[in-house]
CSV table of C-alpha atoms in Angstrom, one decimal:
chain,number,residue,atom,x,y,z
A,1,MET,CA,0.0,0.0,0.0
A,2,VAL,CA,1.4,3.4,-1.0
A,3,PRO,CA,1.5,5.8,2.0
A,4,LEU,CA,-1.0,8.7,2.0
A,5,SER,CA,-0.1,12.1,3.3
A,6,ALA,CA,-2.7,14.7,4.4
A,7,LEU,CA,-2.1,18.4,3.6
A,8,GLY,CA,-5.1,20.3,5.0
A,9,SER,CA,-8.1,19.3,3.0
A,10,LEU,CA,-5.8,17.6,0.4
A,11,THR,CA,-4.9,13.9,0.6
A,12,ILE,CA,-1.9,13.1,-1.6
A,13,GLU,CA,-1.1,9.6,-2.9
A,14,PRO,CA,2.4,9.3,-4.6
A,15,LEU,CA,2.3,7.9,-8.1
A,16,GLY,CA,6.0,7.6,-8.9
A,17,ALA,CA,9.4,7.2,-7.1
A,18,THR,CA,10.6,10.7,-8.0
A,19,VAL,CA,7.6,12.5,-9.5
A,20,GLY,CA,3.8,12.6,-9.5
A,21,ALA,CA,1.0,12.3,-6.9
A,22,GLU,CA,-2.8,12.0,-7.1
A,23,VAL,CA,-4.9,14.6,-5.2
A,24,LEU,CA,-7.9,13.1,-3.4
A,25,GLY,CA,-10.7,14.6,-1.5
A,26,VAL,CA,-11.1,17.9,-3.4
A,27,GLU,CA,-14.4,18.7,-5.0
A,28,ARG,CA,-14.8,20.9,-8.1
A,29,SER,CA,-16.4,23.6,-6.1
A,30,GLN,CA,-13.3,23.9,-3.9
A,31,LEU,CA,-11.3,25.0,-6.9
A,32,ILE,CA,-13.2,28.2,-6.8
A,33,ASP,CA,-14.4,28.5,-3.2
A,34,ASP,CA,-11.7,27.1,-0.9
A,35,ALA,CA,-9.5,30.0,0.2
A,36,ALA,CA,-6.7,27.7,1.5
A,37,LEU,CA,-6.6,25.4,-1.5
A,38,PRO,CA,-4.2,27.4,-3.8
A,39,THR,CA,-1.4,27.6,-1.2
A,40,ARG,CA,-1.9,23.9,-0.3
A,41,CYS,CA,-1.8,22.9,-3.9
A,42,MET,CA,1.4,24.9,-4.6
A,43,GLU,CA,3.0,23.3,-1.5
A,44,ALA,CA,2.1,19.8,-2.8
A,45,LEU,CA,3.3,20.7,-6.2
A,46,GLU,CA,6.7,21.8,-4.8
A,47,GLN,CA,7.0,18.4,-3.1
A,48,HIS,CA,5.7,16.1,-5.9
A,49,GLY,CA,6.3,18.0,-9.1
A,50,VAL,CA,3.0,16.8,-10.7
A,51,LEU,CA,-0.5,16.7,-9.3
A,52,VAL,CA,-3.2,14.6,-10.8
A,53,PHE,CA,-6.9,15.3,-10.2
A,54,GLN,CA,-8.8,12.3,-11.7
A,55,ARG,CA,-12.1,12.9,-13.7
A,56,ARG,CA,-12.9,16.4,-12.3
A,57,GLU,CA,-14.5,17.4,-15.7
A,58,ILE,CA,-14.1,21.1,-15.2
A,59,ASP,CA,-15.2,23.7,-17.7
A,60,ASP,CA,-12.9,26.3,-19.2
A,61,GLU,CA,-14.1,29.1,-16.9
A,62,THR,CA,-13.3,27.0,-13.8
A,63,GLN,CA,-9.9,26.1,-15.2
A,64,ILE,CA,-9.0,29.7,-15.9
A,65,ALA,CA,-10.3,30.8,-12.5
A,66,PHE,CA,-8.3,28.1,-10.6
A,67,SER,CA,-5.2,28.8,-12.7
A,68,LYS,CA,-5.4,32.5,-11.8
A,69,ARG,CA,-5.8,31.6,-8.1
A,70,LEU,CA,-2.6,29.5,-8.3
A,71,ASP,CA,-0.8,32.2,-10.2
A,72,ASP,CA,-1.5,34.8,-7.5
A,73,VAL,CA,-0.1,32.7,-4.7
A,74,GLY,CA,2.6,34.7,-3.0
A,75,LYS,CA,2.4,37.6,-5.5
A,76,ALA,CA,2.0,41.2,-4.5
A,77,GLU,CA,0.2,42.0,-7.8
A,78,PRO,CA,-2.3,39.9,-9.6
A,79,ALA,CA,-1.1,38.3,-12.8
A,80,GLU,CA,-2.9,38.7,-16.1
A,81,PRO,CA,-5.7,36.1,-16.5
A,82,PRO,CA,-4.4,33.0,-18.3
A,83,ARG,CA,-5.9,32.0,-21.6
A,84,ILE,CA,-7.0,28.5,-22.8
A,85,PHE,CA,-4.7,27.0,-25.3
A,86,THR,CA,-6.1,24.0,-27.3
A,87,VAL,CA,-3.6,21.2,-27.5
A,88,THR,CA,-4.6,19.2,-30.6
A,89,LEU,CA,-3.2,18.0,-33.9
A,90,ASP,CA,-6.3,19.2,-35.7
A,91,PRO,CA,-5.3,22.4,-37.6
A,92,ALA,CA,-9.0,23.4,-37.7
A,93,LYS,CA,-8.9,23.8,-33.9
A,94,ASN,CA,-5.3,25.1,-33.6
A,95,PRO,CA,-3.5,26.7,-36.5
A,96,ALA,CA,-0.2,25.8,-34.8
A,97,ALA,CA,-1.1,22.1,-34.7
A,98,GLU,CA,1.9,21.1,-36.9
A,99,TYR,CA,4.3,22.5,-34.4
A,100,LEU,CA,2.8,20.5,-31.6
A,101,ARG,CA,4.5,17.4,-33.0
A,102,GLY,CA,7.6,18.7,-31.3
A,103,THR,CA,5.9,18.0,-27.9
A,104,PHE,CA,6.5,14.3,-28.5
A,105,ALA,CA,10.1,15.1,-27.2
A,106,TRP,CA,11.0,15.9,-23.6
A,107,HIS,CA,10.6,19.7,-23.0
A,108,ILE,CA,9.5,22.4,-20.7
A,109,ASP,CA,6.8,25.0,-21.7
A,110,GLY,CA,7.9,28.5,-22.6
A,111,ALA,CA,11.6,27.9,-22.9
A,112,GLN,CA,11.8,30.7,-25.4
A,113,ASP,CA,10.2,33.2,-23.0
A,114,GLU,CA,12.3,35.5,-20.9
A,115,VAL,CA,11.0,33.5,-17.8
A,116,PRO,CA,9.5,30.1,-18.6
A,117,THR,CA,6.1,29.2,-17.2
A,118,LYS,CA,6.1,28.4,-13.5
A,119,ALA,CA,3.4,25.8,-13.8
A,120,THR,CA,1.1,24.3,-16.4
A,121,MET,CA,-2.4,22.9,-16.1
A,122,LEU,CA,-3.9,20.5,-18.6
A,123,SER,CA,-7.5,19.2,-18.7
A,124,ALA,CA,-8.6,16.3,-20.9
A,125,LYS,CA,-11.6,16.9,-23.2
A,126,VAL,CA,-11.1,14.1,-25.7
A,127,VAL,CA,-8.6,11.3,-25.3
A,128,ALA,CA,-6.8,9.2,-28.0
A,129,ALA,CA,-8.0,5.7,-28.6
A,130,GLN,CA,-4.4,4.6,-28.5
A,131,GLY,CA,-1.3,6.4,-27.2
A,132,GLY,CA,-1.5,10.1,-26.2
A,133,GLU,CA,-0.4,9.6,-22.6
A,134,THR,CA,1.8,12.3,-21.1
A,135,GLU,CA,5.1,11.4,-19.4
A,136,PHE,CA,6.8,13.4,-16.7
A,137,ALA,CA,10.3,13.4,-15.3
A,138,SER,CA,11.6,15.4,-12.4
A,139,THR,CA,14.6,17.6,-13.1
A,140,TYR,CA,14.8,18.3,-9.4
A,141,ALA,CA,15.7,14.7,-9.0
A,142,ALA,CA,18.0,14.9,-12.0
A,143,TYR,CA,19.9,17.7,-10.2
A,144,ASP,CA,20.0,15.9,-6.9
A,145,ASP,CA,21.5,12.9,-8.7
A,146,LEU,CA,24.6,14.9,-9.7
A,147,ASP,CA,27.8,14.4,-7.8
A,148,GLY,CA,29.4,17.3,-6.0
A,149,GLU,CA,31.9,18.0,-8.8
A,150,GLU,CA,29.1,18.1,-11.4
A,151,LYS,CA,27.0,20.4,-9.2
A,152,GLU,CA,29.9,22.9,-8.8
A,153,ARG,CA,30.8,22.7,-12.5
A,154,PHE,CA,27.3,23.2,-13.8
A,155,GLU,CA,26.4,26.1,-11.5
A,156,GLU,CA,27.4,28.9,-13.9
A,157,VAL,CA,26.7,27.0,-17.2
A,158,ARG,CA,24.2,28.6,-19.5
A,159,VAL,CA,22.2,27.0,-22.4
A,160,LEU,CA,20.6,28.6,-25.5
A,161,HIS,CA,17.1,27.4,-26.1
A,162,SER,CA,15.5,27.7,-29.5
A,163,PHE,CA,12.2,26.7,-31.3
A,164,GLU,CA,14.3,25.4,-34.2
A,165,ALA,CA,16.0,22.9,-31.9
A,166,SER,CA,12.7,21.2,-31.0
A,167,GLN,CA,11.3,21.3,-34.5
A,168,ARG,CA,14.4,19.7,-36.0
A,169,LEU,CA,13.7,16.6,-34.0
A,170,VAL,CA,10.5,16.2,-36.0
A,171,HIS,CA,11.6,17.8,-39.3
A,172,PRO,CA,15.4,17.2,-39.6
A,173,ASP,CA,15.6,18.5,-43.2
A,174,PRO,CA,13.5,21.6,-43.2
A,175,THR,CA,12.8,23.7,-46.3
A,176,PRO,CA,14.2,27.2,-46.3
A,177,GLU,CA,10.6,28.5,-45.7
A,178,GLU,CA,10.2,26.3,-42.7
A,179,LEU,CA,13.6,27.3,-41.3
A,180,ALA,CA,12.7,31.0,-41.7
A,181,ARG,CA,9.4,30.6,-39.8
A,182,TRP,CA,11.1,28.7,-37.0
A,183,ARG,CA,13.7,31.5,-36.7
A,184,GLU,CA,11.1,34.2,-36.4
A,185,LYS,CA,10.7,33.0,-32.8
A,186,PRO,CA,13.4,34.4,-30.5
A,187,ASP,CA,16.1,32.3,-28.9
A,188,ARG,CA,16.6,32.5,-25.2
A,189,GLU,CA,19.5,31.9,-22.9
A,190,HIS,CA,18.8,30.2,-19.5
A,191,PRO,CA,20.9,28.8,-16.7
A,192,LEU,CA,21.4,25.0,-16.8
A,193,VAL,CA,20.8,25.0,-13.1
A,194,TRP,CA,17.5,26.7,-12.1
A,195,ARG,CA,17.7,28.1,-8.6
A,196,HIS,CA,14.2,28.2,-7.2
A,197,ARG,CA,12.9,30.6,-4.5
A,198,SER,CA,12.4,27.5,-2.3
A,199,GLY,CA,16.1,26.9,-2.2
A,200,ARG,CA,15.9,23.8,-4.4
A,201,ARG,CA,17.7,23.4,-7.7
A,202,SER,CA,16.6,21.7,-10.9
A,203,LEU,CA,18.0,21.3,-14.5
A,204,VAL,CA,16.5,23.2,-17.4
A,205,ILE,CA,17.0,20.8,-20.3
A,206,GLY,CA,15.0,19.2,-23.1
A,207,ALA,CA,14.1,19.5,-26.8
A,208,THR,CA,14.6,23.2,-27.0
A,209,ALA,CA,18.1,23.1,-25.6
A,210,ASP,CA,20.1,24.1,-28.7
A,211,HIS,CA,23.6,24.3,-27.4
A,212,VAL,CA,25.7,25.1,-24.3
A,213,ILE,CA,27.1,28.6,-24.3
A,214,GLY,CA,30.9,28.6,-24.7
A,215,LEU,CA,31.2,24.9,-25.4
A,216,ASP,CA,32.0,23.2,-28.7
A,217,ARG,CA,28.6,22.1,-30.2
A,218,ALA,CA,29.4,18.4,-30.2
A,219,ALA,CA,30.6,18.5,-26.6
A,220,GLY,CA,27.6,20.6,-25.5
A,221,SER,CA,25.2,18.2,-27.3
A,222,ALA,CA,26.8,15.2,-25.6
A,223,LEU,CA,26.5,16.8,-22.2
A,224,LEU,CA,22.8,17.7,-22.7
A,225,ASP,CA,22.1,14.2,-24.1
A,226,ARG,CA,23.7,12.6,-21.0
A,227,LEU,CA,21.7,14.7,-18.6
A,228,LEU,CA,18.5,14.0,-20.5
A,229,ALA,CA,19.1,10.3,-20.5
A,230,ARG,CA,19.8,10.3,-16.7
A,231,ALA,CA,16.8,12.4,-15.9
A,232,THR,CA,14.5,10.1,-17.9
A,233,ALA,CA,16.0,6.7,-17.0
A,234,PRO,CA,13.7,3.8,-16.2
A,235,GLY,CA,12.0,4.2,-12.8
A,236,ARG,CA,12.2,8.0,-13.0
A,237,VAL,CA,9.3,8.7,-15.3
A,238,TYR,CA,5.6,8.9,-14.4
A,239,ARG,CA,3.3,8.2,-17.4
A,240,HIS,CA,-0.3,9.5,-17.1
A,241,ALA,CA,-2.9,7.6,-19.1
A,242,TRP,CA,-5.7,10.2,-19.6
A,243,SER,CA,-9.4,9.8,-19.0
A,244,VAL,CA,-11.9,12.4,-20.0
A,245,GLY,CA,-12.1,15.0,-17.3
A,246,ASP,CA,-8.7,14.5,-15.8
A,247,MET,CA,-6.8,17.6,-14.7
A,248,VAL,CA,-3.0,17.6,-14.2
A,249,ILE,CA,-0.8,20.4,-12.9
A,250,TRP,CA,3.0,20.3,-13.0
A,251,ASP,CA,6.0,22.4,-11.9
A,252,ASN,CA,7.3,23.5,-15.3
A,253,THR,CA,10.9,24.4,-14.4
A,254,GLY,CA,11.3,21.4,-12.1
A,255,VAL,CA,9.6,18.8,-14.4
A,256,MET,CA,10.0,17.9,-18.1
A,257,HIS,CA,7.1,16.3,-20.0
A,258,ARG,CA,6.3,14.8,-23.3
A,259,ALA,CA,3.3,13.5,-25.1
A,260,CYS,CA,3.4,9.9,-26.2
A,261,PRO,CA,2.7,9.5,-30.0
A,262,TYR,CA,-0.9,9.0,-31.2
A,263,ASP,CA,-2.7,8.9,-34.5
A,264,PRO,CA,-2.6,12.4,-36.0
A,265,ALA,CA,-6.2,11.9,-37.1
A,266,SER,CA,-7.2,11.4,-33.5
A,267,ALA,CA,-9.7,13.9,-32.0
A,268,ARG,CA,-7.5,14.1,-28.8
A,269,GLU,CA,-8.0,17.5,-27.3
A,270,MET,CA,-6.5,19.0,-24.2
A,271,HIS,CA,-7.1,22.5,-22.7
A,272,ARG,CA,-4.0,24.2,-21.3
A,273,THR,CA,-3.5,27.1,-19.0
A,274,THR,CA,-0.2,28.4,-17.6
A,275,MET,CA,1.0,30.2,-14.5
A,276,SER,CA,3.5,33.0,-14.9
A,277,GLY,CA,7.1,32.2,-13.9
A,278,ASP,CA,9.5,33.4,-11.3
A,279,GLU,CA,13.0,34.4,-12.3
A,280,PRO,CA,15.7,32.1,-11.0
A,281,ILE,CA,17.6,33.3,-7.9
A,282,ARG,CA,21.0,34.8,-9.1
């Protein structure tokens, strides 16, 4: 029997050895009405990296409202209300659907932003008949797994993240027009080691990691590949098999994720909201 831990009105059941937990005992109405819930959720998220709410079947308005409540935790000023982003391979529902094939590789959300997303919330509206699960791997655990010499060596390392890097995994031989479109999106430099306000550290790696600043490209790619392989080794990944109505929240700079492949003709549809990020501690 997996141990349960209580956090106020939340009951948390761990789902994986290093990442993931199911939240029990929270009704849909509490997402809007429970004053203590946002802080308790963020505390649980800090501990487990991924929170799963099974079959809550929330509507978009509730998802946006709850996301905003989480976004405001600890902030002096309210953040802008998050928008719903439709995650689907159907171009009729999302004009950027083709680019979403890049999400089949390990990544974090908003890596090309000045500050990546703090947390992401996804709710399932239609699930794939086969495939389409989402996998998660803790980059907190990946950092903790480094030896002392590695931790010291990586402390000041910086990595350039680009949209092109993630798209080349799907389209390794792009046309000049595709390449030009990819390069319209700005590149962004981030520390390899993200220093969280909590005092914890995680690694910021994944599909968007183009190269290590100041390192030969081959050597930098080899380093990033090794770190990715270690972070996603067997036993370190939680795979969520979606049911309609599931809601999942994850710590975006402490957890990588990827969608498992599914039929491009599938009607699979997820609704995504994001919480604004916190700059790393310098």
